[in-house]
Coordinates of C-alpha atoms in Angstrom, one line a residue:
Chain A
M879 CA -49.6 11.2 -25.6
K880 CA -48.5 12.0 -22.4
F881 CA -51.4 10.8 -20.8
S882 CA -50.4 7.2 -22.4
V883 CA -46.7 7.8 -21.3
Q884 CA -48.3 8.4 -18.0
S885 CA -50.6 5.5 -17.9
K886 CA -47.8 3.1 -19.1
A887 CA -45.7 4.8 -16.3
I888 CA -48.6 4.0 -13.7
A889 CA -49.0 0.5 -14.9
M890 CA -45.4 -0.3 -14.6
L891 CA -45.2 1.2 -11.1
F892 CA -47.6 -1.1 -10.2
S893 CA -45.9 -4.1 -11.9
V894 CA -42.7 -3.3 -10.0
G895 CA -44.6 -2.9 -6.4
L896 CA -46.0 -6.3 -7.2
I897 CA -42.4 -7.9 -8.1
A898 CA -40.7 -6.0 -5.0
G899 CA -43.7 -7.3 -3.0
C900 CA -43.1 -11.3 -4.0
S901 CA -39.4 -11.2 -3.8
S902 CA -39.2 -9.8 -0.5
T903 CA -41.1 -12.7 0.6
G904 CA -38.1 -15.2 -0.4
D905 CA -35.6 -13.3 0.8
P906 CA -33.0 -14.6 3.3
M907 CA -32.6 -12.2 6.0
E908 CA -31.1 -13.5 9.0
D909 CA -30.9 -10.3 11.4
A910 CA -34.3 -9.0 12.5
D911 CA -32.5 -5.3 12.5
Y912 CA -32.5 -5.4 8.7
G913 CA -35.8 -6.6 7.8
S914 CA -36.2 -3.1 6.4
D915 CA -32.8 -3.2 4.3
V916 CA -34.1 -4.7 0.8
S917 CA -30.9 -4.3 -0.8
A918 CA -30.5 -7.6 -0.4
V919 CA -33.7 -8.5 -2.5
D920 CA -32.4 -5.5 -4.4
Q921 CA -29.4 -8.0 -5.8
Q922 CA -31.6 -10.8 -6.5
G923 CA -33.1 -11.1 -10.3
G924 CA -32.7 -7.6 -10.8
S925 CA -36.0 -6.4 -9.3
T926 CA -35.9 -2.9 -8.1
V927 CA -37.0 -2.5 -4.6
Y928 CA -39.0 -0.1 -2.1
S929 CA -41.5 -0.5 0.0
D930 CA -45.6 0.1 -0.2
G931 CA -45.7 3.8 -0.9
S932 CA -48.9 6.4 -1.5
R933 CA -50.2 6.2 -5.0
D934 CA -51.8 9.9 -4.5
G935 CA -53.7 11.5 -7.5
V936 CA -53.9 8.3 -9.3
S937 CA -57.2 6.9 -9.8
S938 CA -60.1 6.2 -12.0
S939 CA -62.1 9.0 -11.2
Q940 CA -59.6 11.5 -11.6
L941 CA -58.6 10.2 -15.1
S942 CA -61.8 11.1 -16.4
E943 CA -60.4 14.8 -16.2
E944 CA -58.1 14.2 -18.9
E945 CA -57.2 17.9 -20.2
R946 CA -56.9 19.5 -16.9
M947 CA -55.1 16.6 -15.4
A948 CA -52.5 16.6 -18.2
A949 CA -51.7 20.6 -17.9
Q950 CA -51.5 20.0 -13.9
Q951 CA -49.4 16.6 -14.2
Q952 CA -47.3 18.9 -16.4
S953 CA -46.5 21.6 -14.3
Q954 CA -45.8 18.9 -11.4
Q955 CA -43.6 17.0 -13.2
M956 CA -41.7 19.8 -13.9
A957 CA -41.5 20.7 -10.2
L958 CA -40.9 16.9 -9.7
R959 CA -38.1 17.2 -11.7
D960 CA -36.1 19.6 -9.3
V961 CA -35.4 16.6 -7.3
T962 CA -32.1 14.9 -8.0
V963 CA -31.0 13.9 -4.9
F964 CA -32.4 10.8 -3.4
Y965 CA -31.6 9.6 0.4
F966 CA -31.4 6.5 1.9
D967 CA -31.1 5.0 5.4
F968 CA -27.7 3.9 6.8
D969 CA -26.4 0.8 5.1
T970 CA -29.6 0.4 2.9
A971 CA -30.5 0.7 -0.7
E972 CA -34.1 1.2 -0.2
I973 CA -35.7 4.0 -2.4
N974 CA -37.9 5.8 -0.4
A975 CA -41.3 6.6 -0.5
E976 CA -40.6 10.1 -1.0
S977 CA -38.2 9.9 -3.7
R978 CA -40.6 7.8 -5.8
D979 CA -42.7 10.6 -7.6
A980 CA -39.7 12.7 -8.1
L981 CA -37.9 9.5 -9.9
V982 CA -40.8 8.8 -12.0
A983 CA -41.0 11.8 -13.6
H984 CA -37.4 11.9 -14.4
A985 CA -38.0 8.4 -16.0
R986 CA -40.8 9.9 -18.1
Y987 CA -38.7 12.6 -18.9
L988 CA -35.6 10.6 -20.0
S989 CA -38.3 8.2 -22.4
A990 CA -39.7 11.0 -24.1
N991 CA -36.0 12.4 -24.4
P992 CA -34.0 9.6 -25.8
S993 CA -31.0 11.9 -26.6
M994 CA -30.7 12.8 -22.9
N995 CA -28.3 10.8 -20.6
A996 CA -28.1 11.0 -16.7
R997 CA -25.0 10.0 -14.6
L998 CA -26.2 8.5 -11.3
E999 CA -23.8 9.2 -8.1
G1000 CA -24.0 7.1 -5.3
H1001 CA -22.9 7.9 -1.7
A1002 CA -22.5 6.6 2.2
D1003 CA -21.8 8.7 4.7
D1004 CA -18.7 8.5 6.6
R1005 CA -19.8 5.5 9.3
G1006 CA -18.3 2.3 8.3
T1007 CA -15.8 1.3 6.1
K1008 CA -14.5 3.0 3.0
E1009 CA -14.3 0.1 0.8
Y1010 CA -17.6 -1.1 1.8
N1011 CA -18.9 2.3 1.5
L1012 CA -17.9 2.4 -1.7
A1013 CA -19.6 -1.0 -2.7
L1014 CA -22.9 0.6 -1.0
G1015 CA -22.8 3.7 -2.7
E1016 CA -22.7 1.4 -6.1
R1017 CA -25.7 -0.5 -4.7
R1018 CA -28.1 2.8 -4.2
A1019 CA -27.0 4.2 -7.6
N1020 CA -27.9 0.8 -9.0
A1021 CA -31.0 0.8 -7.2
V1022 CA -31.9 4.2 -8.6
Q1023 CA -31.1 3.3 -12.2
R1024 CA -33.4 0.0 -12.0
F1025 CA -36.2 2.2 -10.6
L1026 CA -35.6 4.6 -13.4
I1027 CA -35.5 2.1 -15.9
V1028 CA -38.7 0.0 -14.9
S1029 CA -40.2 3.1 -14.8
G1030 CA -39.2 4.1 -18.7
A1031 CA -35.9 5.3 -19.0
S1032 CA -33.5 3.1 -21.0
R1033 CA -30.1 1.5 -19.8
G1034 CA -28.2 3.4 -22.2
Q1035 CA -29.2 6.7 -20.8
L1036 CA -27.8 6.1 -17.4
E1037 CA -24.4 5.7 -16.2
T1038 CA -23.7 5.1 -12.7
I1039 CA -20.3 5.8 -10.4
S1040 CA -19.6 5.3 -6.4
Y1041 CA -17.8 7.8 -4.6
G1042 CA -18.6 5.6 -1.2
E1043 CA -17.9 8.4 1.7
E1044 CA -15.6 10.6 -0.5
K1045 CA -17.5 13.2 -1.7
P1046 CA -20.0 14.6 1.5
A1047 CA -22.8 16.9 0.6
V1048 CA -22.5 18.1 4.1
Q1049 CA -19.1 18.5 5.9
G1050 CA -19.4 17.0 9.8
M1051 CA -20.5 14.1 11.9
S1052 CA -23.9 14.9 12.8
D1053 CA -26.9 12.7 12.1
S1054 CA -28.5 15.4 9.7
A1055 CA -25.0 15.8 7.9
R1056 CA -25.0 11.7 7.8
S1057 CA -28.5 11.8 6.4
Q1058 CA -27.6 14.2 3.9
N1059 CA -24.9 12.5 2.6
R1060 CA -26.5 9.1 2.2
R1061 CA -27.5 9.9 -0.8
V1062 CA -27.5 9.3 -5.2
E1063 CA -27.6 12.5 -7.1
L1064 CA -28.9 12.3 -10.5
I1065 CA -27.2 14.4 -13.3
F1066 CA -28.3 15.0 -16.6
R1067 CA -25.3 15.4 -19.1
Chain B
M172 CA 6.4 18.4 -1.6
T173 CA 7.4 16.7 1.7
Q174 CA 6.4 17.2 4.9
V175 CA 3.4 18.1 4.2
L176 CA 1.7 17.0 7.5
N177 CA 3.7 18.8 10.7
M178 CA 3.5 15.5 12.8
T179 CA 4.4 15.0 16.7
W180 CA 4.2 12.2 18.9
S181 CA 2.6 12.4 22.0
T182 CA 2.0 10.3 24.6
T183 CA -1.2 9.1 26.3
L184 CA 0.2 7.1 29.3
T185 CA -0.9 8.3 32.7
N186 CA 1.7 9.5 35.2
T187 CA -0.1 7.9 37.7
L188 CA 0.6 4.6 36.0
R189 CA 4.1 5.4 35.6
A190 CA 4.5 6.0 39.2
G191 CA 3.1 2.8 39.9
L192 CA 5.1 0.8 38.0
T193 CA 8.3 2.4 39.0
L194 CA 7.4 1.6 42.2
V195 CA 6.9 -2.1 41.7
L196 CA 10.6 -2.3 40.3
L197 CA 12.1 -0.4 43.0
L198 CA 10.8 -3.1 45.2
T199 CA 11.6 -6.1 43.2
T200 CA 15.3 -4.7 42.7
S201 CA 16.3 -6.2 46.1
L202 CA 15.0 -9.8 44.7
P203 CA 16.8 -9.9 41.4
L204 CA 16.3 -13.2 40.5
R205 CA 12.2 -12.6 40.9
A206 CA 12.4 -9.7 39.2
E207 CA 11.6 -10.5 35.9
L208 CA 8.6 -12.5 36.7
L209 CA 7.0 -9.8 38.9
I210 CA 7.5 -7.8 36.0
R211 CA 5.8 -10.0 33.9
I212 CA 2.8 -9.7 36.1
T213 CA 2.3 -6.0 35.4
E214 CA 3.2 -6.2 31.9
G215 CA 1.0 -6.4 29.0
A216 CA -2.1 -3.7 27.9
D217 CA -0.8 -1.2 30.4
S218 CA 2.7 -1.6 31.3
A219 CA 5.9 -0.7 29.7
L220 CA 9.7 -1.6 30.2
P221 CA 11.8 1.1 31.8
I222 CA 14.8 1.7 29.6
A223 CA 17.5 4.6 29.5
V224 CA 18.7 5.4 26.0
V225 CA 21.8 7.6 27.3
P226 CA 23.0 10.4 24.7
F227 CA 25.6 9.2 22.4
A228 CA 29.0 10.3 22.6
E229 CA 29.4 12.5 19.2
S230 CA 32.7 13.3 17.5
G231 CA 32.8 15.1 14.0
A232 CA 30.4 17.5 13.0
I233 CA 27.2 15.6 13.4
P234 CA 24.2 17.4 11.6
P235 CA 21.5 19.1 13.7
G236 CA 18.4 17.9 14.6
D237 CA 17.2 15.5 16.6
T238 CA 19.8 13.1 18.0
L239 CA 20.3 9.3 17.7
A240 CA 19.0 8.9 21.0
D241 CA 16.0 11.2 20.5
I242 CA 15.1 8.8 17.7
V243 CA 15.6 5.6 19.3
Q244 CA 13.5 6.7 22.5
S245 CA 10.8 7.9 20.6
D246 CA 11.1 4.5 18.2
L247 CA 10.8 2.6 21.8
T248 CA 7.9 4.6 23.3
M249 CA 5.9 4.1 20.3
S250 CA 5.8 0.5 20.6
S251 CA 4.2 1.2 24.1
E252 CA 6.1 -1.8 25.5
F253 CA 9.2 0.3 26.8
R254 CA 9.1 3.8 28.7
T255 CA 12.2 6.0 28.2
L256 CA 14.1 8.1 31.1
S257 CA 14.7 11.7 30.2
A258 CA 18.2 12.7 29.9
E259 CA 18.0 15.4 32.9
K260 CA 17.4 12.7 35.4
M261 CA 20.5 10.4 34.5
L262 CA 23.2 10.4 37.5
S263 CA 25.8 10.0 34.6
L264 CA 26.3 9.7 30.8
P265 CA 28.0 7.0 30.2
S266 CA 29.1 6.3 26.3
Q267 CA 30.7 2.5 26.9
R268 CA 30.7 -0.2 29.5
S269 CA 33.3 0.7 31.5
E270 CA 31.3 4.0 32.5
V271 CA 27.8 2.2 33.5
H272 CA 27.7 2.2 37.1
F273 CA 24.5 -0.3 37.3
R274 CA 24.0 0.5 40.8
D275 CA 23.1 4.0 39.2
W276 CA 20.1 2.9 36.9
R277 CA 18.8 0.5 39.5
L278 CA 18.2 3.6 42.0
L279 CA 16.4 5.2 38.8
G280 CA 14.0 2.1 38.2
Q281 CA 15.7 1.2 34.9
R282 CA 15.8 -2.2 33.5
Y283 CA 18.1 -1.5 30.7
V284 CA 20.5 1.0 29.6
L285 CA 21.7 1.8 25.9
V286 CA 25.1 3.5 25.7
G287 CA 27.1 4.2 22.7
Q288 CA 29.0 6.5 20.4
L289 CA 28.2 8.3 17.0
T290 CA 31.2 9.2 14.5
R291 CA 31.2 11.1 11.5
Q292 CA 33.8 9.6 9.2
G293 CA 33.8 11.8 6.2
E294 CA 30.6 11.3 4.6
R295 CA 29.3 8.2 7.0
L296 CA 28.1 8.0 10.4
E297 CA 29.1 5.3 12.7
A298 CA 26.9 4.3 15.6
R299 CA 28.6 1.6 18.2
Y300 CA 26.3 0.9 20.8
E301 CA 26.0 -1.4 24.0
L302 CA 22.6 -2.6 26.1
F303 CA 23.0 -3.5 29.3
D304 CA 20.4 -5.7 31.5
V305 CA 20.7 -3.8 35.0
N306 CA 19.3 -6.6 36.7
R307 CA 21.6 -9.0 35.8
E308 CA 24.7 -6.6 34.9
E309 CA 25.0 -8.0 31.6
R310 CA 25.7 -6.7 28.1
I311 CA 23.0 -8.3 26.0
L312 CA 24.1 -6.5 23.0
G313 CA 27.2 -4.8 21.6
E314 CA 27.3 -3.8 17.7
S315 CA 28.0 -1.6 14.9
A316 CA 26.5 0.2 12.4
G317 CA 26.7 2.9 9.6
A318 CA 25.0 5.0 6.9
P319 CA 25.4 7.8 4.8
L320 CA 25.8 11.6 6.6
G321 CA 22.0 12.1 5.4
N322 CA 20.5 9.0 6.9
L323 CA 20.9 9.8 10.6
R324 CA 17.0 8.4 10.9
T325 CA 17.4 5.2 9.1
L326 CA 20.7 4.5 11.3
A327 CA 18.7 5.3 14.5
H328 CA 16.0 3.3 13.6
H329 CA 18.3 0.4 12.7
V330 CA 19.5 0.8 16.2
S331 CA 15.7 0.9 17.5
D332 CA 14.9 -2.6 15.8
R333 CA 18.4 -4.3 17.2
V334 CA 17.5 -3.0 20.9
Y335 CA 13.9 -4.0 20.7
E336 CA 14.9 -7.6 19.4
A337 CA 17.6 -7.9 21.8
I338 CA 15.0 -7.6 24.4
T339 CA 11.9 -9.2 23.4
G340 CA 12.9 -11.8 21.2
E341 CA 10.8 -10.5 18.2
P342 CA 12.3 -8.1 15.3
G343 CA 11.6 -4.6 15.6
A344 CA 9.7 -3.0 13.2
F345 CA 10.9 1.0 13.2
S346 CA 12.7 0.7 10.0
T347 CA 9.7 -0.2 7.9
Q348 CA 7.6 2.4 6.3
L349 CA 3.9 3.7 6.5
A350 CA 1.7 4.9 3.5
Y351 CA -1.2 6.9 3.7
I352 CA -3.6 9.1 2.3
T353 CA -4.4 12.9 3.2
R354 CA -7.1 14.7 2.3
E355 CA -7.0 18.7 2.5
N356 CA -9.1 21.3 1.2
V357 CA -7.1 24.0 -0.6
G358 CA -9.5 27.2 -1.5
D359 CA -12.2 25.5 -2.9
K360 CA -10.9 22.4 -4.0
V361 CA -9.7 19.0 -2.4
R362 CA -6.2 17.8 -2.5
Y363 CA -6.0 14.0 -2.0
R364 CA -2.5 13.1 -1.4
L365 CA -0.8 9.5 -1.3
Q366 CA 2.4 9.7 1.0
V367 CA 5.0 7.3 2.0
S368 CA 7.0 8.1 5.8
D369 CA 9.1 6.8 8.3
I370 CA 6.9 4.7 11.1
D371 CA 7.0 7.7 13.1
G372 CA 5.6 10.0 10.4
K373 CA 9.0 11.8 9.5
R374 CA 10.6 12.0 6.1
S375 CA 7.5 11.7 4.3
R376 CA 7.0 12.2 0.8
V377 CA 3.9 12.8 -1.6
R378 CA 3.8 9.9 -4.3
L379 CA 0.6 10.8 -5.9
E380 CA -1.6 14.0 -5.4
S381 CA -5.1 14.3 -7.1
A382 CA -8.0 16.3 -6.8
E383 CA -10.1 13.2 -6.9
P384 CA -10.2 10.6 -4.2
I385 CA -7.0 8.0 -3.4
L386 CA -8.1 5.0 -1.5
S387 CA -6.7 1.7 -0.2
P388 CA -3.1 2.1 -0.6
A389 CA -1.6 -1.6 -0.1
W390 CA 2.3 -2.7 0.1
S391 CA 3.7 -5.4 -2.1
P392 CA 5.4 -8.2 0.1
D393 CA 8.8 -6.5 -0.6
G394 CA 7.9 -3.2 -0.2
S395 CA 8.8 -2.2 -3.6
R396 CA 5.2 -1.3 -4.7
L397 CA 2.2 0.3 -3.9
A398 CA -1.3 -0.6 -5.1
Y399 CA -4.3 1.9 -4.6
V400 CA -7.6 2.7 -6.2
S401 CA -7.3 6.4 -7.8
F402 CA -10.7 8.0 -9.1
E403 CA -8.1 10.5 -11.2
T404 CA -9.9 9.5 -14.6
D405 CA -13.2 10.0 -12.8
K406 CA -13.8 6.6 -12.0
P407 CA -12.4 4.2 -9.5
A408 CA -9.3 2.2 -10.9
I409 CA -6.6 0.2 -9.5
Y410 CA -3.0 1.3 -10.0
V411 CA 0.3 -0.7 -8.9
H412 CA 3.0 2.4 -8.4
E413 CA 6.9 1.1 -8.1
L414 CA 8.1 3.4 -5.6
A415 CA 11.8 3.6 -6.7
S416 CA 11.2 4.4 -10.6
G417 CA 7.9 6.2 -9.9
K418 CA 6.4 4.0 -12.4
R419 CA 2.7 3.4 -12.7
T420 CA 0.1 0.9 -14.3
K421 CA -3.5 0.9 -14.3
I422 CA -4.1 -2.9 -14.2
A423 CA -7.8 -2.7 -13.5
D424 CA -10.2 -0.7 -14.8
F425 CA -13.5 -2.6 -15.4
R426 CA -16.9 -0.9 -15.7
G427 CA -18.3 -0.5 -12.2
L428 CA -15.9 -0.8 -9.0
N429 CA -12.5 -1.7 -8.9
S430 CA -11.4 -1.3 -5.4
A431 CA -9.9 -3.2 -2.3
P432 CA -6.7 -4.2 -3.9
A433 CA -4.7 -6.8 -1.6
W434 CA -1.3 -8.6 -2.5
S435 CA -1.2 -12.4 -2.6
P436 CA 2.2 -13.3 -0.1
D437 CA 4.3 -14.3 -3.0
G438 CA 3.4 -10.7 -4.6
K439 CA 2.3 -11.8 -7.9
S440 CA -1.6 -11.7 -7.7
L441 CA -3.7 -9.0 -6.3
L442 CA -7.3 -9.7 -4.7
M443 CA -9.7 -7.0 -5.7
T444 CA -13.3 -6.0 -5.6
L445 CA -15.0 -5.8 -9.0
S446 CA -18.5 -5.2 -9.7
K447 CA -18.2 -5.7 -14.1
D448 CA -20.7 -8.5 -13.7
G449 CA -23.2 -6.5 -12.0
N450 CA -22.3 -6.9 -8.4
A451 CA -19.5 -6.4 -5.8
D452 CA -17.3 -9.7 -5.7
I453 CA -13.7 -10.6 -5.0
Y454 CA -11.4 -11.2 -7.7
R455 CA -7.8 -12.5 -8.0
M456 CA -5.7 -10.9 -10.6
D457 CA -2.6 -12.5 -11.5
L458 CA 0.0 -9.5 -12.5
A459 CA 1.8 -10.7 -15.3
S460 CA -1.2 -12.4 -17.3
R461 CA -3.9 -10.2 -15.8
D462 CA -6.2 -13.2 -15.7
L463 CA -8.9 -12.9 -13.3
T464 CA -10.3 -16.0 -10.9
K465 CA -13.4 -15.0 -9.3
L466 CA -13.6 -16.2 -6.0
T467 CA -16.7 -15.0 -4.3
D468 CA -20.2 -15.4 -6.7
H469 CA -23.0 -14.1 -4.7
W470 CA -25.8 -11.4 -4.9
A471 CA -24.7 -9.5 -1.7
I472 CA -21.6 -6.9 -1.5
E473 CA -18.3 -9.1 -1.2
T474 CA -15.0 -6.5 -0.5
E475 CA -12.4 -5.9 1.7
A476 CA -10.3 -9.2 0.8
S477 CA -6.7 -9.5 2.0
Y478 CA -5.0 -13.0 2.6
G479 CA -4.1 -14.6 5.6
A480 CA -1.1 -15.4 6.9
G481 CA -0.3 -18.5 5.6
G482 CA -1.6 -17.2 2.0
D483 CA -4.0 -20.1 1.3
E484 CA -7.0 -18.7 2.7
I485 CA -8.8 -15.3 2.1
F486 CA -10.7 -12.8 4.5
F487 CA -13.5 -10.5 3.4
T488 CA -16.6 -8.4 4.3
S489 CA -20.0 -9.8 2.8
D490 CA -23.3 -8.3 3.9
R491 CA -24.8 -11.6 2.7
S492 CA -26.7 -12.0 6.3
G493 CA -28.1 -8.6 6.1
G494 CA -25.5 -6.4 6.9
P495 CA -21.6 -6.7 6.8
Q496 CA -19.8 -9.2 8.3
I497 CA -16.2 -11.1 8.2
Y498 CA -16.0 -14.3 6.6
R499 CA -12.8 -16.7 5.9
Q500 CA -12.5 -19.2 2.7
K501 CA -9.9 -21.5 1.3
G502 CA -9.8 -21.3 -2.5
K503 CA -13.4 -21.0 -4.3
G504 CA -14.7 -23.0 -1.2
E505 CA -17.4 -21.9 0.8
P506 CA -16.9 -19.1 3.0
R507 CA -17.4 -19.6 6.9
R508 CA -18.7 -16.5 8.6
M509 CA -16.4 -15.4 11.7
T510 CA -18.2 -12.5 13.3
F511 CA -21.5 -12.2 15.3
G512 CA -20.8 -10.0 18.0
S513 CA -22.7 -6.7 16.4
R514 CA -24.4 -6.0 13.3
Y515 CA -21.3 -4.4 11.3
N516 CA -18.0 -6.0 11.2
A517 CA -15.9 -5.0 8.2
R518 CA -12.2 -4.8 6.3
P519 CA -10.4 -7.9 8.2
R520 CA -6.8 -7.7 8.2
P521 CA -5.2 -10.9 9.7
G522 CA -2.2 -10.5 11.9
H523 CA 1.2 -11.5 10.9
K524 CA 1.0 -15.4 12.3
G525 CA -2.7 -16.0 11.6
E526 CA -3.6 -16.0 15.3
F527 CA -5.7 -12.8 15.1
V528 CA -7.8 -10.7 12.4
Y529 CA -8.4 -7.4 13.2
Y530 CA -11.0 -5.2 11.7
V531 CA -13.8 -2.5 12.2
H532 CA -16.3 -3.5 14.9
Q533 CA -19.7 -1.1 15.4
G534 CA -20.1 -1.1 19.1
S535 CA -22.8 0.9 21.3
S536 CA -20.5 3.6 21.0
G537 CA -19.3 4.0 17.5
F538 CA -16.6 2.0 15.5
H539 CA -14.1 0.8 17.0
I540 CA -10.8 -1.9 16.2
A541 CA -11.5 -5.4 17.3
R542 CA -9.7 -8.3 16.9
T543 CA -10.9 -12.1 16.9
N544 CA -8.5 -15.2 17.7
L545 CA -9.0 -17.7 15.1
E546 CA -8.8 -20.8 17.3
S547 CA -10.9 -20.0 19.8
G548 CA -13.3 -17.1 18.0
E549 CA -13.0 -14.9 21.0
E550 CA -13.4 -11.2 20.3
T551 CA -11.8 -8.5 21.9
V552 CA -12.4 -4.6 21.3
L553 CA -9.4 -3.0 21.2
T554 CA -10.2 0.6 21.3
R555 CA -12.8 3.0 22.9
T556 CA -12.8 6.3 20.6
E557 CA -15.9 6.4 18.3
S558 CA -14.5 6.5 14.8
D559 CA -11.8 4.1 14.1
E560 CA -10.9 2.6 10.5
S561 CA -8.4 1.0 8.6
P562 CA -6.4 -1.1 11.0
S563 CA -3.2 -2.1 10.0
V564 CA -0.7 -4.6 12.0
S565 CA 3.1 -4.2 12.2
P566 CA 4.8 -6.8 10.3
N567 CA 6.2 -8.0 13.6
G568 CA 2.7 -8.3 15.2
R569 CA 3.2 -6.3 17.7
M570 CA 1.6 -3.2 17.0
L571 CA -1.6 -2.3 15.2
I572 CA -1.9 1.5 13.7
Y573 CA -5.5 3.0 12.4
A574 CA -7.2 6.0 11.6
T575 CA -9.5 7.7 14.1
R576 CA -10.7 11.3 15.4
Q577 CA -9.7 13.1 18.2
G578 CA -11.2 16.5 19.4
G579 CA -12.5 16.6 15.7
A580 CA -8.8 16.2 14.0
S581 CA -8.1 13.4 12.1
V582 CA -5.0 11.1 13.4
L583 CA -3.2 8.0 13.3
T584 CA -2.8 6.0 16.4
V585 CA -0.6 3.3 17.2
I586 CA -1.2 1.0 20.1
S587 CA 0.1 -2.1 21.2
A588 CA -1.4 -5.4 19.0
D589 CA -3.4 -6.3 22.2
G590 CA -5.0 -2.6 22.4
G591 CA -2.0 -1.2 25.1
A592 CA -1.1 2.4 25.5
A593 CA -1.8 4.5 22.4
Y594 CA 0.3 6.8 20.5
S595 CA -0.8 9.7 17.8
L596 CA 0.4 10.8 14.7
P597 CA -2.1 14.0 14.3
A598 CA -2.6 15.6 10.7
T599 CA -2.3 19.3 11.3
E600 CA -4.4 20.0 7.9
G601 CA -7.4 18.4 6.8
D602 CA -7.7 14.7 7.2
V603 CA -5.2 11.8 7.4
R604 CA -6.7 8.2 6.8
E605 CA -6.1 4.7 5.7
P606 CA -2.4 4.0 6.8
A607 CA -0.6 0.4 5.8
W608 CA 2.1 -0.5 7.5
G609 CA 4.7 -1.6 5.4
P610 CA 6.5 -5.3 5.6
L611 CA 10.1 -5.4 6.8
P612 CA 13.1 -4.2 5.3
R613 CA 14.7 -7.1 3.2

């Protein structure tokens, strides 16, 4: 059972990567500075967006050691689900490579537990304008929501809200504080 | 509840500048006919007209506190178009025309002198005042005005408006109100407060208090209502708040964003940002019918809309080019991008005569307030501090208030609309943000 869910998710992950790869070629960016801001793509046709990332631990040879893997995966998955905050670069809604494994783990958990619901709270740092940041926080929450749906969660399990720059995780205007404030928090409820 | 913030004014005009200006004026006094021309040369961002506001002669029991002259001085100084003379430096304290010796005021380098009397008549205050042009030795204003006993500030702001208009030809904006949001940590809780005060920060009153964010206060054109965003139901919704009665109506509570309300010039509809269709776009809501018209339809973020001076055009922020930039659009027509000077330009607020649009601009040293001339497209960066936000233009178009930080503290700063000298209203507790300059009283 677990294996089939997992392989399904992996298959989805690959297909999502392909979709994102395709749509980003047609995206109408003008400004070279924003080449890494895939949020524009993010708004197009509902494709979830993230850059190429590692798929460590997934290969056909490893899959043959089914039982050992299953046990190992289960503990890994639990550990991954401890991660509930996902960070973003300035003025982007691109899901970072390091967020993806944890998000996939959450999506699997939601898929396996259809009665569970989660709220995705999008946030921005204090730079820029408050109302734009409110929209940016929403875009981040929506990007995470789409990633989770494509990875197995269902839409009805996920609620999004943006607080813009109103609820910083860390006070202050240092680079470090700001990088911790550009985030989406996943909260099970 | 009132006066949550302890607000004080401070001037940032340098003494050097004052000395320089005084010198010029002293030299020009021997050539009174050319004085105006010479003053014009030093006028502008770094200059101010010298005016002596003589303490008013008082009769009857006047309530203690700031005097009428104190308030008028503070108003005129705030405009950054005037600088006032302290009473200790005055050679005499006239209160009517017969007592004004122009030679004395000329020696003190003054261009204008305001004198008057304040009289208590029962439960009312009556001010009689006269304004003189020192060089021309002429009275340019002479009138009286009254107010209930407790409203000395209202009366003083009215006098300031009259003086300002007599000299500049533009209506004064000192009787207007300011709405703003404060955010304060109380223990481990956060308190958001929507406050309304006089334009000098005095007589502030809390209109709404919440543990959840309050954002984007916007005045109705007649000054009777405020629209804003409140998260009090744990999601953003737009409310319209009648100030006289305190009655509130939740007018937009759709799925997703409900933000950035802005009034139409006739007060009958609101622009707003909604994401109910999946993505932030700008809508117009007719307030009587609640009917929505979608004005933008794009996969990018569109938000922070406001009407242009004529009411036939909207300005908004869109990141369709890859980063936030300012666009203008007529009706549901094709938007035109206006800003190209940097990668982040947002939250446009057109000036009252449609000559300029003011906005937040990211430069190499942070976020500043900038304006673009709508005709020429020329952009001018008006401020230099690094976290400048939320510009709001006075209804006479001469001043601009915005939120910024000074030494870690959050303040509201007033500058002249062309970027002149700055005056700040510091919040002693917590943050003060999103100032919205109210309309002229009707």
